[in-house]
PDB file of C-alpha atoms (C1' of nucleotides) in Angstrom:
ATOM      1  CA  MET W  14     110.004  83.362  89.321  1.00 95.00           C
ATOM      2  CA  GLN W  15     113.010  85.557  90.156  1.00 95.00           C
ATOM      3  CA  ALA W  16     113.732  86.280  93.803  1.00 97.00           C
ATOM      4  CA  THR W  17     115.215  89.586  92.722  1.00 97.00           C
ATOM      5  CA  THR W  18     111.802  90.779  91.636  1.00 98.00           C
ATOM      6  CA  PHE W  19     110.400  90.274  95.081  1.00 98.00           C
ATOM      7  CA  ALA W  20     113.557  91.701  96.621  1.00 98.00           C
ATOM      8  CA  ALA W  21     113.103  94.863  94.614  1.00 98.00           C
ATOM      9  CA  LEU W  22     109.511  95.227  95.895  1.00 98.00           C
ATOM     10  CA  GLY W  23     110.587  94.274  99.428  1.00 98.00           C
ATOM     11  CA  GLU W  24     112.148  97.640 100.194  1.00 98.00           C
ATOM     12  CA  PRO W  25     109.539 100.032 101.653  1.00 98.00           C
ATOM     13  CA  SER W  26     110.560 103.094  99.629  1.00 98.00           C
ATOM     14  CA  ARG W  27     110.588 101.103  96.432  1.00 98.00           C
ATOM     15  CA  LEU W  28     107.185  99.645  97.129  1.00 98.00           C
ATOM     16  CA  GLN W  29     105.928 103.166  97.721  1.00 98.00           C
ATOM     17  CA  ILE W  30     107.342 104.252  94.380  1.00 98.00           C
ATOM     18  CA  VAL W  31     105.670 101.389  92.576  1.00 98.00           C
ATOM     19  CA  GLU W  32     102.370 102.151  94.191  1.00 98.00           C
ATOM     20  CA  LEU W  33     102.749 105.820  93.382  1.00 97.00           C
ATOM     21  CA  LEU W  34     103.444 104.997  89.738  1.00 97.00           C
ATOM     22  CA  ARG W  35     100.168 103.135  89.714  1.00 95.00           C
ATOM     23  CA  THR W  36      98.555 106.527  89.358  1.00 93.00           C
ATOM     24  CA  GLY W  37     100.497 107.134  86.143  1.00 94.00           C
ATOM     25  CA  PRO W  38     103.988 107.859  84.807  1.00 96.00           C
ATOM     26  CA  LEU W  39     106.021 110.358  86.802  1.00 97.00           C
ATOM     27  CA  SER W  40     109.361 112.080  86.563  1.00 97.00           C
ATOM     28  CA  VAL W  41     112.123 111.559  89.149  1.00 97.00           C
ATOM     29  CA  GLY W  42     111.485 114.961  90.619  1.00 97.00           C
ATOM     30  CA  GLU W  43     107.778 114.308  90.959  1.00 97.00           C
ATOM     31  CA  ILE W  44     108.411 111.027  92.773  1.00 98.00           C
ATOM     32  CA  SER W  45     110.966 112.652  94.996  1.00 97.00           C
ATOM     33  CA  ASP W  46     108.539 115.402  95.872  1.00 96.00           C
ATOM     34  CA  ALA W  47     105.494 113.169  96.374  1.00 97.00           C
ATOM     35  CA  LEU W  48     107.270 110.738  98.700  1.00 97.00           C
ATOM     36  CA  SER W  49     109.733 113.163 100.344  1.00 97.00           C
ATOM     37  CA  ILE W  50     112.655 111.014  99.338  1.00 97.00           C
ATOM     38  CA  ARG W  51     115.824 112.812  98.223  1.00 97.00           C
ATOM     39  CA  GLN W  52     116.436 112.774  94.523  1.00 97.00           C
ATOM     40  CA  PRO W  53     119.589 110.619  94.547  1.00 97.00           C
ATOM     41  CA  GLN W  54     117.791 107.980  96.553  1.00 98.00           C
ATOM     42  CA  VAL W  55     114.881 107.965  94.113  1.00 98.00           C
ATOM     43  CA  SER W  56     117.266 107.542  91.215  1.00 98.00           C
ATOM     44  CA  LYS W  57     118.943 104.639  92.992  1.00 98.00           C
ATOM     45  CA  HIS W  58     115.662 102.923  93.762  1.00 98.00           C
ATOM     46  CA  LEU W  59     114.469 103.423  90.216  1.00 98.00           C
ATOM     47  CA  ARG W  60     117.650 101.838  89.047  1.00 97.00           C
ATOM     48  CA  VAL W  61     116.874  98.692  91.087  1.00 98.00           C
ATOM     49  CA  LEU W  62     113.298  98.662  89.929  1.00 98.00           C
ATOM     50  CA  SER W  63     114.426  99.110  86.352  1.00 97.00           C
ATOM     51  CA  GLY W  64     116.914  96.296  86.717  1.00 96.00           C
ATOM     52  CA  SER W  65     114.113  93.973  87.712  1.00 96.00           C
ATOM     53  CA  GLY W  66     112.013  95.118  84.794  1.00 97.00           C
ATOM     54  CA  ILE W  67     109.379  96.617  87.122  1.00 98.00           C
ATOM     55  CA  VAL W  68     109.682 100.102  85.646  1.00 98.00           C
ATOM     56  CA  ALA W  69     110.966 101.579  82.438  1.00 97.00           C
ATOM     57  CA  VAL W  70     111.939 105.090  81.504  1.00 96.00           C
ATOM     58  CA  GLU W  71     110.977 107.442  78.734  1.00 94.00           C
ATOM     59  CA  PRO W  72     113.263 110.455  78.316  1.00 92.00           C
ATOM     60  CA  VAL W  73     111.422 113.710  77.712  1.00 91.00           C
ATOM     61  CA  ALA W  74     113.593 116.758  77.301  1.00 87.00           C
ATOM     62  CA  ARG W  75     115.501 117.128  80.551  1.00 89.00           C
ATOM     63  CA  HIS W  76     113.018 114.878  82.353  1.00 94.00           C
ATOM     64  CA  ARG W  77     113.022 111.179  82.607  1.00 96.00           C
ATOM     65  CA  ILE W  78     109.487 109.788  82.967  1.00 97.00           C
ATOM     66  CA  TYR W  79     109.214 106.436  84.684  1.00 97.00           C
ATOM     67  CA  HIS W  80     106.331 104.088  84.255  1.00 97.00           C
ATOM     68  CA  LEU W  81     105.415 100.558  85.374  1.00 97.00           C
ATOM     69  CA  GLU W  82     106.007  97.591  83.104  1.00 96.00           C
ATOM     70  CA  PRO W  83     102.970  95.329  82.930  1.00 95.00           C
ATOM     71  CA  GLU W  84     104.937  92.184  82.142  1.00 95.00           C
ATOM     72  CA  VAL W  85     106.383  91.669  85.612  1.00 96.00           C
ATOM     73  CA  PHE W  86     103.007  91.996  87.163  1.00 97.00           C
ATOM     74  CA  GLU W  87     101.689  89.324  84.882  1.00 96.00           C
ATOM     75  CA  GLN W  88     104.601  87.138  85.954  1.00 97.00           C
ATOM     76  CA  ILE W  89     103.755  87.610  89.581  1.00 97.00           C
ATOM     77  CA  ASN W  90     100.092  86.966  88.800  1.00 96.00           C
ATOM     78  CA  ASP W  91     100.947  83.696  87.074  1.00 97.00           C
ATOM     79  CA  TRP W  92     103.163  82.713  89.952  1.00 97.00           C
ATOM     80  CA  VAL W  93     100.468  83.299  92.534  1.00 97.00           C
ATOM     81  CA  ASP W  94      97.981  81.495  90.382  1.00 95.00           C
ATOM     82  CA  SER W  95     100.223  78.434  90.321  1.00 95.00           C
ATOM     83  CA  PHE W  96      99.644  78.206  94.046  1.00 94.00           C
ATOM     84  CA  GLU W  97      95.953  79.034  94.191  1.00 90.00           C
ATOM     85  CA  ARG W  98      95.207  76.483  91.517  1.00 87.00           C
ATOM     86  CA  LEU W  99      96.819  73.745  93.593  1.00 84.00           C
ATOM     87  CA  TRP W 100      94.876  74.707  96.660  1.00 79.00           C
ATOM     88  CA  GLU W 101      91.616  74.177  94.917  1.00 73.00           C
ATOM     89  CA  VAL W 102      92.756  70.625  94.378  1.00 65.00           C
ATOM     90  CA  ARG W 103      94.476  70.148  97.704  1.00 59.00           C
ATOM     91  CA  LEU W 104      92.247  72.017 100.112  1.00 56.00           C
ATOM     92  CA  ASP W 105      90.349  69.012 101.276  1.00 57.00           C
ATOM     93  CA  SER W 106      93.382  66.766 101.470  1.00 58.00           C
ATOM     94  CA  LEU W 107      95.069  69.392 103.640  1.00 58.00           C
ATOM     95  CA  ASP W 108      91.973  69.448 105.797  1.00 61.00           C
ATOM     96  CA  THR W 109      92.044  65.698 105.960  1.00 60.00           C
ATOM     97  CA  TYR W 110      95.662  65.924 106.909  1.00 57.00           C
ATOM     98  CA  LEU W 111      95.173  68.445 109.640  1.00 58.00           C
ATOM     99  CA  ASN W 112      92.299  66.491 111.010  1.00 60.00           C
ATOM    100  CA  SER W 113      94.311  63.344 111.018  1.00 53.00           C
ATOM    101  CA  ILE W 114      96.877  65.144 113.147  1.00 51.00           C
ATOM    102  CA  ARG W 115      94.290  66.326 115.602  1.00 52.00           C
ATOM    103  CA  ALA W 116      92.670  62.939 115.709  1.00 50.00           C
ATOM    104  CA  LYS W 117      95.507  62.005 118.000  1.00 45.00           C
ATOM    105  CA  PRO W 118      94.586  62.495 121.680  1.00 42.00           C
ATOM    106  CA  THR W 119      96.452  65.675 122.569  1.00 41.00           C
ATOM    107  CA  GLU W 120      95.971  65.666 126.372  1.00 37.00           C
ATOM    108  CA  ASP W 121      95.319  69.378 126.488  1.00 38.00           C
ATOM    109  CA  GLY W 122      92.654  70.116 123.957  1.00 34.00           C
ATOM    110  CA  SER W 123      94.260  73.461 123.073  1.00 39.00           C
ATOM    111  CA  GLU W 124      93.954  73.146 119.349  1.00 39.00           C
ATOM    112  CA  ALA W 125      93.417  76.724 118.188  1.00 38.00           C
ATOM    113  CA  ASP W 126      91.015  76.961 115.328  1.00 38.00           C
ATOM    114  CA  GLY W 127      91.794  80.608 114.580  1.00 30.00           C
TER     115      GLY W 127
ATOM    116  CA  MET B  24     100.533  95.671 100.876  1.00 95.00           C
ATOM    117  CA  GLN B  25     103.422  94.977 103.270  1.00 95.00           C
ATOM    118  CA  ALA B  26     106.950  95.347 101.941  1.00 97.00           C
ATOM    119  CA  THR B  27     108.042  92.695 104.395  1.00 97.00           C
ATOM    120  CA  THR B  28     105.998  90.108 102.541  1.00 98.00           C
ATOM    121  CA  PHE B  29     107.949  90.754  99.383  1.00 98.00           C
ATOM    122  CA  ALA B  30     111.184  90.944 101.325  1.00 98.00           C
ATOM    123  CA  ALA B  31     110.523  87.498 102.728  1.00 98.00           C
ATOM    124  CA  LEU B  32     110.026  86.133  99.209  1.00 98.00           C
ATOM    125  CA  GLY B  33     112.976  88.096  97.904  1.00 98.00           C
ATOM    126  CA  GLU B  34     115.595  85.820  99.417  1.00 98.00           C
ATOM    127  CA  PRO B  35     116.480  82.986  97.003  1.00 98.00           C
ATOM    128  CA  SER B  36     116.473  80.225  99.567  1.00 98.00           C
ATOM    129  CA  ARG B  37     113.171  81.301 100.967  1.00 98.00           C
ATOM    130  CA  LEU B  38     111.605  81.506  97.569  1.00 98.00           C
ATOM    131  CA  GLN B  39     112.839  77.981  96.971  1.00 98.00           C
ATOM    132  CA  ILE B  40     111.248  76.826 100.198  1.00 98.00           C
ATOM    133  CA  VAL B  41     107.952  78.413  99.290  1.00 98.00           C
ATOM    134  CA  GLU B  42     107.973  76.796  95.897  1.00 98.00           C
ATOM    135  CA  LEU B  43     108.898  73.459  97.390  1.00 97.00           C
ATOM    136  CA  LEU B  44     105.985  73.722  99.856  1.00 97.00           C
ATOM    137  CA  ARG B  45     103.721  74.162  96.863  1.00 96.00           C
ATOM    138  CA  THR B  46     103.950  70.387  96.493  1.00 93.00           C
ATOM    139  CA  GLY B  47     102.522  69.946  99.958  1.00 94.00           C
ATOM    140  CA  PRO B  48     103.368  70.330 103.662  1.00 96.00           C
ATOM    141  CA  LEU B  49     106.875  69.233 104.696  1.00 97.00           C
ATOM    142  CA  SER B  50     108.927  68.900 107.820  1.00 97.00           C
ATOM    143  CA  VAL B  51     112.053  70.989 108.446  1.00 97.00           C
ATOM    144  CA  GLY B  52     114.243  67.957 107.814  1.00 97.00           C
ATOM    145  CA  GLU B  53     112.544  67.208 104.528  1.00 97.00           C
ATOM    146  CA  ILE B  54     113.013  70.804 103.354  1.00 98.00           C
ATOM    147  CA  SER B  55     116.623  70.759 104.499  1.00 97.00           C
ATOM    148  CA  ASP B  56     117.231  67.569 102.611  1.00 96.00           C
ATOM    149  CA  ALA B  57     115.358  68.527  99.415  1.00 97.00           C
ATOM    150  CA  LEU B  58     117.126  71.845  99.057  1.00 97.00           C
ATOM    151  CA  SER B  59     120.509  70.968 100.570  1.00 96.00           C
ATOM    152  CA  ILE B  60     120.252  73.788 103.046  1.00 97.00           C
ATOM    153  CA  ARG B  61     121.490  73.162 106.566  1.00 97.00           C
ATOM    154  CA  GLN B  62     118.786  72.639 109.146  1.00 97.00           C
ATOM    155  CA  PRO B  63     119.470  75.771 111.196  1.00 97.00           C
ATOM    156  CA  GLN B  64     119.247  77.904 108.102  1.00 98.00           C
ATOM    157  CA  VAL B  65     115.975  76.266 107.114  1.00 98.00           C
ATOM    158  CA  SER B  66     114.559  76.978 110.599  1.00 98.00           C
ATOM    159  CA  LYS B  67     115.634  80.570 110.326  1.00 98.00           C
ATOM    160  CA  HIS B  68     114.099  81.033 106.917  1.00 98.00           C
ATOM    161  CA  LEU B  69     110.895  79.405 108.072  1.00 98.00           C
ATOM    162  CA  ARG B  70     110.808  81.812 110.948  1.00 98.00           C
ATOM    163  CA  VAL B  71     110.904  84.755 108.554  1.00 98.00           C
ATOM    164  CA  LEU B  72     108.265  83.200 106.307  1.00 98.00           C
ATOM    165  CA  SER B  73     106.160  82.471 109.306  1.00 97.00           C
ATOM    166  CA  GLY B  74     106.523  86.065 110.548  1.00 96.00           C
ATOM    167  CA  SER B  75     105.149  87.259 107.266  1.00 96.00           C
ATOM    168  CA  GLY B  76     102.264  84.831 107.393  1.00 97.00           C
ATOM    169  CA  ILE B  77     103.466  82.973 104.340  1.00 98.00           C
ATOM    170  CA  VAL B  78     103.765  79.659 106.122  1.00 98.00           C
ATOM    171  CA  ALA B  79     102.367  78.118 109.276  1.00 97.00           C
ATOM    172  CA  VAL B  80     103.418  75.133 111.312  1.00 97.00           C
ATOM    173  CA  GLU B  81     101.630  72.110 112.638  1.00 94.00           C
ATOM    174  CA  PRO B  82     103.515  70.114 115.292  1.00 93.00           C
ATOM    175  CA  VAL B  83     103.365  66.401 114.779  1.00 92.00           C
ATOM    176  CA  ALA B  84     105.220  64.372 117.405  1.00 88.00           C
ATOM    177  CA  ARG B  85     108.870  65.464 117.183  1.00 90.00           C
ATOM    178  CA  HIS B  86     108.299  66.917 113.703  1.00 94.00           C
ATOM    179  CA  ARG B  87     107.055  70.265 112.779  1.00 96.00           C
ATOM    180  CA  ILE B  88     105.221  70.276 109.476  1.00 97.00           C
ATOM    181  CA  TYR B  89     105.203  73.570 107.609  1.00 98.00           C
ATOM    182  CA  HIS B  90     102.596  74.471 105.035  1.00 97.00           C
ATOM    183  CA  LEU B  91     101.732  77.553 102.980  1.00 97.00           C
ATOM    184  CA  GLU B  92      99.079  79.986 104.126  1.00 96.00           C
ATOM    185  CA  PRO B  93      96.665  80.867 101.288  1.00 95.00           C
ATOM    186  CA  GLU B  94      95.745  84.254 102.679  1.00 95.00           C
ATOM    187  CA  VAL B  95      99.017  85.975 101.809  1.00 96.00           C
ATOM    188  CA  PHE B  96      98.792  84.706  98.232  1.00 97.00           C
ATOM    189  CA  GLU B  97      95.371  86.191  97.940  1.00 96.00           C
ATOM    190  CA  GLN B  98      96.708  89.489  99.223  1.00 97.00           C
ATOM    191  CA  ILE B  99      99.430  89.460  96.559  1.00 97.00           C
ATOM    192  CA  ASN B 100      96.869  88.516  93.985  1.00 96.00           C
ATOM    193  CA  ASP B 101      94.638  91.404  94.953  1.00 97.00           C
ATOM    194  CA  TRP B 102      97.597  93.738  94.922  1.00 97.00           C
ATOM    195  CA  VAL B 103      98.638  92.711  91.443  1.00 97.00           C
ATOM    196  CA  ASP B 104      95.068  92.961  90.239  1.00 95.00           C
ATOM    197  CA  SER B 105      94.910  96.562  91.446  1.00 95.00           C
ATOM    198  CA  PHE B 106      97.594  97.307  88.851  1.00 94.00           C
ATOM    199  CA  GLU B 107      96.308  95.242  86.014  1.00 90.00           C
ATOM    200  CA  ARG B 108      92.809  96.627  86.393  1.00 87.00           C
ATOM    201  CA  LEU B 109      94.134 100.152  85.948  1.00 84.00           C
ATOM    202  CA  TRP B 110      96.123  99.202  82.838  1.00 79.00           C
ATOM    203  CA  GLU B 111      93.010  98.086  81.108  1.00 74.00           C
ATOM    204  CA  VAL B 112      91.733 101.615  81.566  1.00 66.00           C
ATOM    205  CA  ARG B 113      94.939 103.467  81.096  1.00 59.00           C
ATOM    206  CA  LEU B 114      96.670 101.523  78.341  1.00 56.00           C
ATOM    207  CA  ASP B 115      95.489 103.774  75.544  1.00 57.00           C
ATOM    208  CA  SER B 116      95.952 106.923  77.555  1.00 58.00           C
ATOM    209  CA  LEU B 117      99.613 105.922  78.159  1.00 58.00           C
ATOM    210  CA  ASP B 118      99.946 105.487  74.476  1.00 60.00           C
ATOM    211  CA  THR B 119      98.307 108.820  73.938  1.00 60.00           C
ATOM    212  CA  TYR B 120     100.619 110.315  76.557  1.00 56.00           C
ATOM    213  CA  LEU B 121     103.759 108.942  74.927  1.00 57.00           C
ATOM    214  CA  ASN B 122     102.594 110.164  71.578  1.00 58.00           C
ATOM    215  CA  SER B 123     101.787 113.528  72.960  1.00 52.00           C
ATOM    216  CA  ILE B 124     105.306 113.857  74.203  1.00 49.00           C
ATOM    217  CA  ARG B 125     106.690 113.208  70.812  1.00 49.00           C
ATOM    218  CA  ALA B 126     104.073 115.303  69.103  1.00 47.00           C
ATOM    219  CA  LYS B 127     105.170 118.488  70.878  1.00 44.00           C
ATOM    220  CA  PRO B 128     107.138 120.765  68.638  1.00 42.00           C
ATOM    221  CA  THR B 129     110.271 120.916  70.736  1.00 41.00           C
ATOM    222  CA  GLU B 130     112.073 123.843  69.174  1.00 36.00           C
ATOM    223  CA  ASP B 131     115.017 121.723  68.258  1.00 38.00           C
ATOM    224  CA  GLY B 132     113.600 118.482  66.942  1.00 34.00           C
ATOM    225  CA  SER B 133     115.891 116.304  69.152  1.00 39.00           C
ATOM    226  CA  GLU B 134     113.210 113.868  70.392  1.00 37.00           C
ATOM    227  CA  ALA B 135     114.790 110.512  70.963  1.00 36.00           C
ATOM    228  CA  ASP B 136     112.880 107.929  69.056  1.00 34.00           C
ATOM    229  CA  GLY B 137     113.365 105.263  71.690  1.00 29.00           C
TER     230      GLY B 137
ATOM    231  C1'  DG E   8     130.818 129.048  74.957  1.00 87.25           C
ATOM    232  C1'  DT E   9     128.210 130.013  80.304  1.00 87.25           C
ATOM    233  C1'  DG E  10     124.595 129.168  83.484  1.00 87.25           C
ATOM    234  C1'  DA E  11     120.500 126.694  85.148  1.00 87.25           C
ATOM    235  C1'  DT E  12     117.735 122.632  85.746  1.00 87.25           C
ATOM    236  C1'  DA E  13     117.005 117.485  85.981  1.00 87.25           C
ATOM    237  C1'  DT E  14     118.868 113.272  86.850  1.00 87.25           C
ATOM    238  C1'  DA E  15     122.548 109.815  87.638  1.00 87.25           C
ATOM    239  C1'  DT E  16     126.693 108.312  89.908  1.00 87.25           C
ATOM    240  C1'  DT E  17     130.298 107.903  93.332  1.00 87.25           C
ATOM    241  C1'  DC E  18     132.132 107.596  97.926  1.00 87.25           C
ATOM    242  C1'  DC E  19     131.606 106.815 102.691  1.00 87.25           C
ATOM    243  C1'  DC E  20     129.366 105.008 106.650  1.00 87.25           C
ATOM    244  C1'  DG E  21     126.192 102.458 109.580  1.00 87.25           C
ATOM    245  C1'  DT E  22     123.034  98.830 109.857  1.00 87.25           C
ATOM    246  C1'  DC E  23     120.989  94.608 108.890  1.00 87.25           C
ATOM    247  C1'  DA E  24     120.666  90.080 107.316  1.00 87.25           C
ATOM    248  C1'  DA E  25     122.516  85.513 105.826  1.00 87.25           C
ATOM    249  C1'  DG E  26     125.561  81.683 106.717  1.00 87.25           C
ATOM    250  C1'  DG E  27     128.442  78.651 109.874  1.00 87.25           C
ATOM    251  C1'  DA E  28     129.171  76.445 114.199  1.00 87.25           C
ATOM    252  C1'  DA E  29     127.770  75.343 118.499  1.00 87.25           C
ATOM    253  C1'  DT E  30     124.269  74.857 121.703  1.00 87.25           C
ATOM    254  C1'  DA E  31     119.562  74.783 123.622  1.00 87.25           C
ATOM    255  C1'  DT E  32     114.866  72.937 123.652  1.00 87.25           C
ATOM    256  C1'  DA E  33     111.296  69.501 122.823  1.00 87.25           C
ATOM    257  C1'  DT E  34     109.587  65.018 122.127  1.00 87.25           C
ATOM    258  C1'  DA E  35     109.793  60.051 122.123  1.00 87.25           C
ATOM    259  C1'  DA E  36     111.626  55.627 123.798  1.00 87.25           C
ATOM    260  C1'  DC E  37     113.500  53.343 127.444  1.00 87.25           C
TER     261       DC E  37
ATOM    262  C1'  DG F   6     115.954  59.768 135.249  1.00 87.25           C
ATOM    263  C1'  DT F   7     119.164  58.777 130.216  1.00 87.25           C
ATOM    264  C1'  DT F   8     119.573  58.622 125.340  1.00 87.25           C
ATOM    265  C1'  DA F   9     118.344  59.676 120.550  1.00 87.25           C
ATOM    266  C1'  DT F  10     116.054  62.409 117.188  1.00 87.25           C
ATOM    267  C1'  DA F  11     114.006  66.766 115.373  1.00 87.25           C
ATOM    268  C1'  DT F  12     114.009  71.473 115.484  1.00 87.25           C
ATOM    269  C1'  DA F  13     115.019  76.183 117.323  1.00 87.25           C
ATOM    270  C1'  DT F  14     118.145  79.590 119.062  1.00 87.25           C
ATOM    271  C1'  DT F  15     122.399  82.020 119.987  1.00 87.25           C
ATOM    272  C1'  DC F  16     126.855  83.985 118.814  1.00 87.25           C
ATOM    273  C1'  DC F  17     129.928  85.519 115.496  1.00 87.25           C
ATOM    274  C1'  DT F  18     131.571  87.126 111.104  1.00 87.25           C
ATOM    275  C1'  DT F  19     131.098  89.008 106.716  1.00 87.25           C
ATOM    276  C1'  DG F  20     128.979  90.967 102.813  1.00 87.25           C
ATOM    277  C1'  DA F  21     125.240  93.540 100.939  1.00 87.25           C
ATOM    278  C1'  DC F  22     122.222  97.454 101.055  1.00 87.25           C
ATOM    279  C1'  DG F  23     120.178 101.960 102.168  1.00 87.25           C
ATOM    280  C1'  DG F  24     120.973 106.833 103.268  1.00 87.25           C
ATOM    281  C1'  DG F  25     123.674 111.252 103.087  1.00 87.25           C
ATOM    282  C1'  DA F  26     126.690 114.402 100.755  1.00 87.25           C
ATOM    283  C1'  DA F  27     129.101 115.677  97.009  1.00 87.25           C
ATOM    284  C1'  DT F  28     129.889 115.420  92.277  1.00 87.25           C
ATOM    285  C1'  DA F  29     129.227 114.107  87.366  1.00 87.25           C
ATOM    286  C1'  DT F  30     126.362 114.043  83.245  1.00 87.25           C
ATOM    287  C1'  DA F  31     122.745 115.666  80.200  1.00 87.25           C
ATOM    288  C1'  DT F  32     119.695 118.978  78.319  1.00 87.25           C
ATOM    289  C1'  DC F  33     117.853 123.486  77.764  1.00 87.25           C
ATOM    290  C1'  DA F  34     118.276 128.721  77.594  1.00 87.25           C
ATOM    291  C1'  DC F  35     121.093 132.253  76.442  1.00 87.25           C
TER     292       DC F  35
END
DNA sequence: GTGATATATTCCCGTCAAGGAATATATAAC
DNA sequence: GTTATATATTCCTTGACGGGAATATATCAC
């Protein structure tokens, strides 16, 4: 998993753009208008997103229509799955571990359970 | 979905730490040793990860054992799913859309083929 | 060709974050 | 109390990044 992918999504305006594109492909001007971000900034953000393979562009006359690329989302999905699969196996051993910690007399009983 | 979550994962060292913790809870020193990152930097990164709810800490004697928090990974999972679910619906309409672009008689026939 | 529209790029600036070094805090042993 | 170990925090510097303004490029209409 590439840190750059998460970094691209870690900027608020870019995350907004990605979530906006979830509704369907849009031109630069439409994104700029919808999110009230100036056009040069939108182009810059789209460049970063494009560099991470999160979006791709389709030129249409004078417009450039950006859309999301499913591949990256599958990568993220697989990455997250690699964690959740392990927890299924490790959940009870973590519990055992935490309990073993608390088994020690703590002299203040302030163990927060959440 | 919080941009800060992705930002936390978007730093290479932090992503390394998260992936290392996938193998199980570790102390600061163990992380520092395993990744050859100086201890103060590890503590700082863990602070950011902790602030995003990606990790949590369990004090054990003089050690502080960090472990991953499943909740955030479920959030990311749900977020990614919200995209992939739409694609199942929209995949053919995107195709239709792209074709419709090229199908338009454009008065000069200069449609880029891609 | 000129002019208009849509988008990309460049330059500059301010801010923020990461890394290094030193230091502070916490816990344990004595 | 002192000392040692484990971790957190502070200060400083530097480099990267986002935003604004201006400009460049591309396409269309004429």
